[in-house]
Short mmCIF file of N, CA and C in Angstrom, two decimals:
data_model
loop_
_atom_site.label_atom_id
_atom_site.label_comp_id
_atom_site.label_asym_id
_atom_site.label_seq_id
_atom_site.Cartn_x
_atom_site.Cartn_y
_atom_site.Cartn_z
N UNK A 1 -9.81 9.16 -16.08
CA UNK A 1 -8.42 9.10 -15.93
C UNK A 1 -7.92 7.77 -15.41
N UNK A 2 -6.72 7.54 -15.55
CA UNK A 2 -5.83 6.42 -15.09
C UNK A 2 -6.12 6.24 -13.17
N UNK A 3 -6.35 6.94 -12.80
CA UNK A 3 -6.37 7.05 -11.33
C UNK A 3 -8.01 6.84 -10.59
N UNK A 4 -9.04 6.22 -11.57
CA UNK A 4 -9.95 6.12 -10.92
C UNK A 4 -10.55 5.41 -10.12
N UNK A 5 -10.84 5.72 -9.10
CA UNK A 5 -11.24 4.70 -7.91
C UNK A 5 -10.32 4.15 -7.09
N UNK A 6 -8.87 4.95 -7.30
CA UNK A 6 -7.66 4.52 -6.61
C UNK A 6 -7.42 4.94 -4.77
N UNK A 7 -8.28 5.13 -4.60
CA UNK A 7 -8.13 5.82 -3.23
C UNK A 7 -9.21 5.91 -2.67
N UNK A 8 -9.72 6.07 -0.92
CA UNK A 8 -10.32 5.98 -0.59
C UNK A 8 -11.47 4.99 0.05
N UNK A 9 -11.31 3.93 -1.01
CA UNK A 9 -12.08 2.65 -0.32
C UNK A 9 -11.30 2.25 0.53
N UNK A 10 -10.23 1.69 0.11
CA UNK A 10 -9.44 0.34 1.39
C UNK A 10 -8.05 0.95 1.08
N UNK A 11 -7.60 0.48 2.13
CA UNK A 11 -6.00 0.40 1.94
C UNK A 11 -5.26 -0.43 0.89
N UNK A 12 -4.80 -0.44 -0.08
CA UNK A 12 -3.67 -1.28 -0.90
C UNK A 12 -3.12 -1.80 -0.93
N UNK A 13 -2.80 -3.13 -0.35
CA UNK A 13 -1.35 -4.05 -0.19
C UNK A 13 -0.45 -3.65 -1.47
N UNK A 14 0.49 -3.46 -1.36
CA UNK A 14 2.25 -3.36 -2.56
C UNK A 14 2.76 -4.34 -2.23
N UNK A 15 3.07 -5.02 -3.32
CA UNK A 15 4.22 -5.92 -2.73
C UNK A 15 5.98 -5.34 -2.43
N UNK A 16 6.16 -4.07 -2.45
CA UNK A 16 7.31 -3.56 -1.56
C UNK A 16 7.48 -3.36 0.40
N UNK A 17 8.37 -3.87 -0.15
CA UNK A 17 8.75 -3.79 1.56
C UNK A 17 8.61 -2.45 1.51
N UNK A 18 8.41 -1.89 3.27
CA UNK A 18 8.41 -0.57 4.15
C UNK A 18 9.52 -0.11 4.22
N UNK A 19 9.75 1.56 3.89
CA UNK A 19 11.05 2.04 4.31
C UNK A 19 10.57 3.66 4.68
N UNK A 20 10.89 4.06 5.48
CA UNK A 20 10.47 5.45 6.03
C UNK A 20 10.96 6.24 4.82
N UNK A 21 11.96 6.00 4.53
CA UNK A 21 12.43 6.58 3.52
C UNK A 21 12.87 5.97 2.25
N UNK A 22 12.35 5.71 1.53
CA UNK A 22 12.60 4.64 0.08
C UNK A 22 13.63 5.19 -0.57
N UNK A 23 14.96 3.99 -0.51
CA UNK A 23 16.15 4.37 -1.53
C UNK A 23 15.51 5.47 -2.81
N UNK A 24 16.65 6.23 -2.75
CA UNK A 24 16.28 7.16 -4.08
C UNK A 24 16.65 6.68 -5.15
N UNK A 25 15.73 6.72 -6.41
CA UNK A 25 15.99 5.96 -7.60
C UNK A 25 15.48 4.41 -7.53
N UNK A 26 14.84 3.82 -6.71
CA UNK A 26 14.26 2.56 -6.40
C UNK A 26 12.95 2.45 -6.39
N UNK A 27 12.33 2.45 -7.18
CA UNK A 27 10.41 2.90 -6.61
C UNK A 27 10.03 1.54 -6.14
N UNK A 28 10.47 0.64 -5.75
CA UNK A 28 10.30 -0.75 -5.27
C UNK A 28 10.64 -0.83 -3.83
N UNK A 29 11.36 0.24 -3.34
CA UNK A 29 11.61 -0.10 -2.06
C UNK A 29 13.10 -0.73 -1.83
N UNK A 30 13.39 -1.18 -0.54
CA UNK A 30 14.30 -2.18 0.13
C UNK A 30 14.23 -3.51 -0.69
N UNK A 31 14.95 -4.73 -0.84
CA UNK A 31 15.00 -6.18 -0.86
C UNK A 31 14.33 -6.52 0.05
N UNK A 32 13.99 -6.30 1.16
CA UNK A 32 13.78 -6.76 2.28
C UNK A 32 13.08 -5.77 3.61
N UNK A 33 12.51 -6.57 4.83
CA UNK A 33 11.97 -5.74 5.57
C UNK A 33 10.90 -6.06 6.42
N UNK A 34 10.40 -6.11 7.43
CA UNK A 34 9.56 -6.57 8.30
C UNK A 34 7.96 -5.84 7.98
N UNK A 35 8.07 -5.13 7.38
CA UNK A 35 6.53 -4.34 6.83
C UNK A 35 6.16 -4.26 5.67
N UNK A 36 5.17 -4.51 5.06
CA UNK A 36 5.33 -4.62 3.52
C UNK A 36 4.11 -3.21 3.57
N UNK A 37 4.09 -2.15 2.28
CA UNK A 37 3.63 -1.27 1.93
C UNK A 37 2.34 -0.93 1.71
N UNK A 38 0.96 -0.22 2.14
CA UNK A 38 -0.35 -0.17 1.98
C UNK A 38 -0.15 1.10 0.86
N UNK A 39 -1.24 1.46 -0.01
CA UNK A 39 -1.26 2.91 -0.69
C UNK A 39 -2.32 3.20 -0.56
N UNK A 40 -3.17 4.37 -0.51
CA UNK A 40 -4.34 5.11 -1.18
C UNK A 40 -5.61 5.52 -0.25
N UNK A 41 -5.12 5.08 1.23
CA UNK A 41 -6.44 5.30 2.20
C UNK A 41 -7.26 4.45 2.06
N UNK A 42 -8.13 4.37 3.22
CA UNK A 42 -9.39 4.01 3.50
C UNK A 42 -10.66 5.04 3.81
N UNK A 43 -11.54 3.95 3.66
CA UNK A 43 -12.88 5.36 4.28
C UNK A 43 -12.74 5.33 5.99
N UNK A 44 -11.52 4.55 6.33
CA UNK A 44 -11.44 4.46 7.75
C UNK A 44 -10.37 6.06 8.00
N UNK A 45 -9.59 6.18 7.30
CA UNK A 45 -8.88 7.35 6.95
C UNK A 45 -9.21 8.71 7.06
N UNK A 46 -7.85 9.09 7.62
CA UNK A 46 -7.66 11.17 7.68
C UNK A 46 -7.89 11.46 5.96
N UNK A 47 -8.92 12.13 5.75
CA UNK A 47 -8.82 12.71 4.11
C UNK A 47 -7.51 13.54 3.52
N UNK A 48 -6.55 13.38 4.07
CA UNK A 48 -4.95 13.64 3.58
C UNK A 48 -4.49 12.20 3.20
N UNK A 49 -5.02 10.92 3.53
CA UNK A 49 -4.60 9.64 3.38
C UNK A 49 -4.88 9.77 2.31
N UNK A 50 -6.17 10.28 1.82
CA UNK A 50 -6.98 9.47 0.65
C UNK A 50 -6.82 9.58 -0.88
N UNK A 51 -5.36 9.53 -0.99
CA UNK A 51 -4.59 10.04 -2.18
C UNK A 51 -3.77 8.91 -3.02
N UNK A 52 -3.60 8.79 -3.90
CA UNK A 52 -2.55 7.27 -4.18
C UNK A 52 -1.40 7.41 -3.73
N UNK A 53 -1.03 8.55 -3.79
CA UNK A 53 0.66 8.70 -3.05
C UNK A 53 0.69 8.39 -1.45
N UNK A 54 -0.62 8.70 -0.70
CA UNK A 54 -0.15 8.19 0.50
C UNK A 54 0.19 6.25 0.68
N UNK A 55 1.42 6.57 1.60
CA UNK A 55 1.94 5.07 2.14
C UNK A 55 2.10 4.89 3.59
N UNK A 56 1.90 3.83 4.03
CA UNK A 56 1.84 3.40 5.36
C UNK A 56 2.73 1.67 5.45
N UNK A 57 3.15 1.71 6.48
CA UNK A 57 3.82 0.42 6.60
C UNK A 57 2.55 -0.88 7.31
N UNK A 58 2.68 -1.72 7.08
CA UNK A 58 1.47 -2.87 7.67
C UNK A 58 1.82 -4.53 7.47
N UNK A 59 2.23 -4.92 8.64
CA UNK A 59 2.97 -6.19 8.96
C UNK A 59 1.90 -7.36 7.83
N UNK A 60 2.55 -8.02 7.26
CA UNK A 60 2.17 -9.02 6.76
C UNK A 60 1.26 -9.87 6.67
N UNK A 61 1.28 -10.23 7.92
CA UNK A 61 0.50 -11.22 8.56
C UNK A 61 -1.11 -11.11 9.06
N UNK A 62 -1.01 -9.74 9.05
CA UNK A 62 -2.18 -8.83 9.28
C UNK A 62 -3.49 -8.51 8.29
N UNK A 63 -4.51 -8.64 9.08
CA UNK A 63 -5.63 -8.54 8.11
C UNK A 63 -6.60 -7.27 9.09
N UNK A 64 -7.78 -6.67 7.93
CA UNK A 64 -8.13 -5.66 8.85
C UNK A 64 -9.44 -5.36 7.37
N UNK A 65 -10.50 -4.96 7.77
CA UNK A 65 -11.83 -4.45 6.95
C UNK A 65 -11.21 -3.19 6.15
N UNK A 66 -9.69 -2.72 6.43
CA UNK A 66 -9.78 -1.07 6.29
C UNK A 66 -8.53 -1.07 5.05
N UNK A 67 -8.15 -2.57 4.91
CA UNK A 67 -6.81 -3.29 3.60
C UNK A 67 -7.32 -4.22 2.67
N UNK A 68 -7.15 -4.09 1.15
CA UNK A 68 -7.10 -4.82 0.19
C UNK A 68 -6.40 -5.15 0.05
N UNK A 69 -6.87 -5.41 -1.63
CA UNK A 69 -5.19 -5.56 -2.93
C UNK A 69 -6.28 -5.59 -4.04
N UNK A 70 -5.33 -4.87 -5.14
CA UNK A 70 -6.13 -4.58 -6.47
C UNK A 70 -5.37 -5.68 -7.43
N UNK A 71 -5.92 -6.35 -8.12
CA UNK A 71 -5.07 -7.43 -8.63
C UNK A 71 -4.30 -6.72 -10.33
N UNK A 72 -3.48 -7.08 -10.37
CA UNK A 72 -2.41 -6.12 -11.44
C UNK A 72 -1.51 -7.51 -11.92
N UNK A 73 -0.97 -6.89 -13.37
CA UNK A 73 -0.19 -7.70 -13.94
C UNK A 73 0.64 -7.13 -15.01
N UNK A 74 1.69 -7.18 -14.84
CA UNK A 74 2.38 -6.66 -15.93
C UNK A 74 2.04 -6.80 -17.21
N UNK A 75 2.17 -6.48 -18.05
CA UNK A 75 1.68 -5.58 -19.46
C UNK A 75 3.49 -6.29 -20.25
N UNK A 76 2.96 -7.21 -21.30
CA UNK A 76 4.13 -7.89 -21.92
C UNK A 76 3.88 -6.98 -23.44
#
């Protein structure tokens, strides 16, 4: 499936900003925002994390064994 290996290793950097609650109709998030978006758990993770839908907020600047990024590119 489309979803394999999406969860569970590391955390996900998004490039959307953090919003407790994400505008409805926006799957991008805010313009703006002091936290930018993790997805999918870690093996550092509660096994309720370890899902692609879970999200967590995680300052920028920040690095940690328990956060990636999967490299992606839009599709022309």
């Amino acid at each position: 499936g489309g979803h394999y290996d999406m969860a569970g290793n590391v955390w996900e950097w998004c490039w959307d900003w953090y919003a407790a609650q994400p505008p409805p109709g926006v799957p991008t998030g805010p313009e703006t925002g002091y936290q930018r978006t993790i997805r999918g758990g870690s093996w550092y993770a509660f096994s309720r994390d370890c899902r692609s839908a879970a999200r967590s907020p995680y300052f920028p600047n920040s690095r940690d064994d328990v956060v990636g990024f999967r490299v992606a590119r839009t599709i022309r």
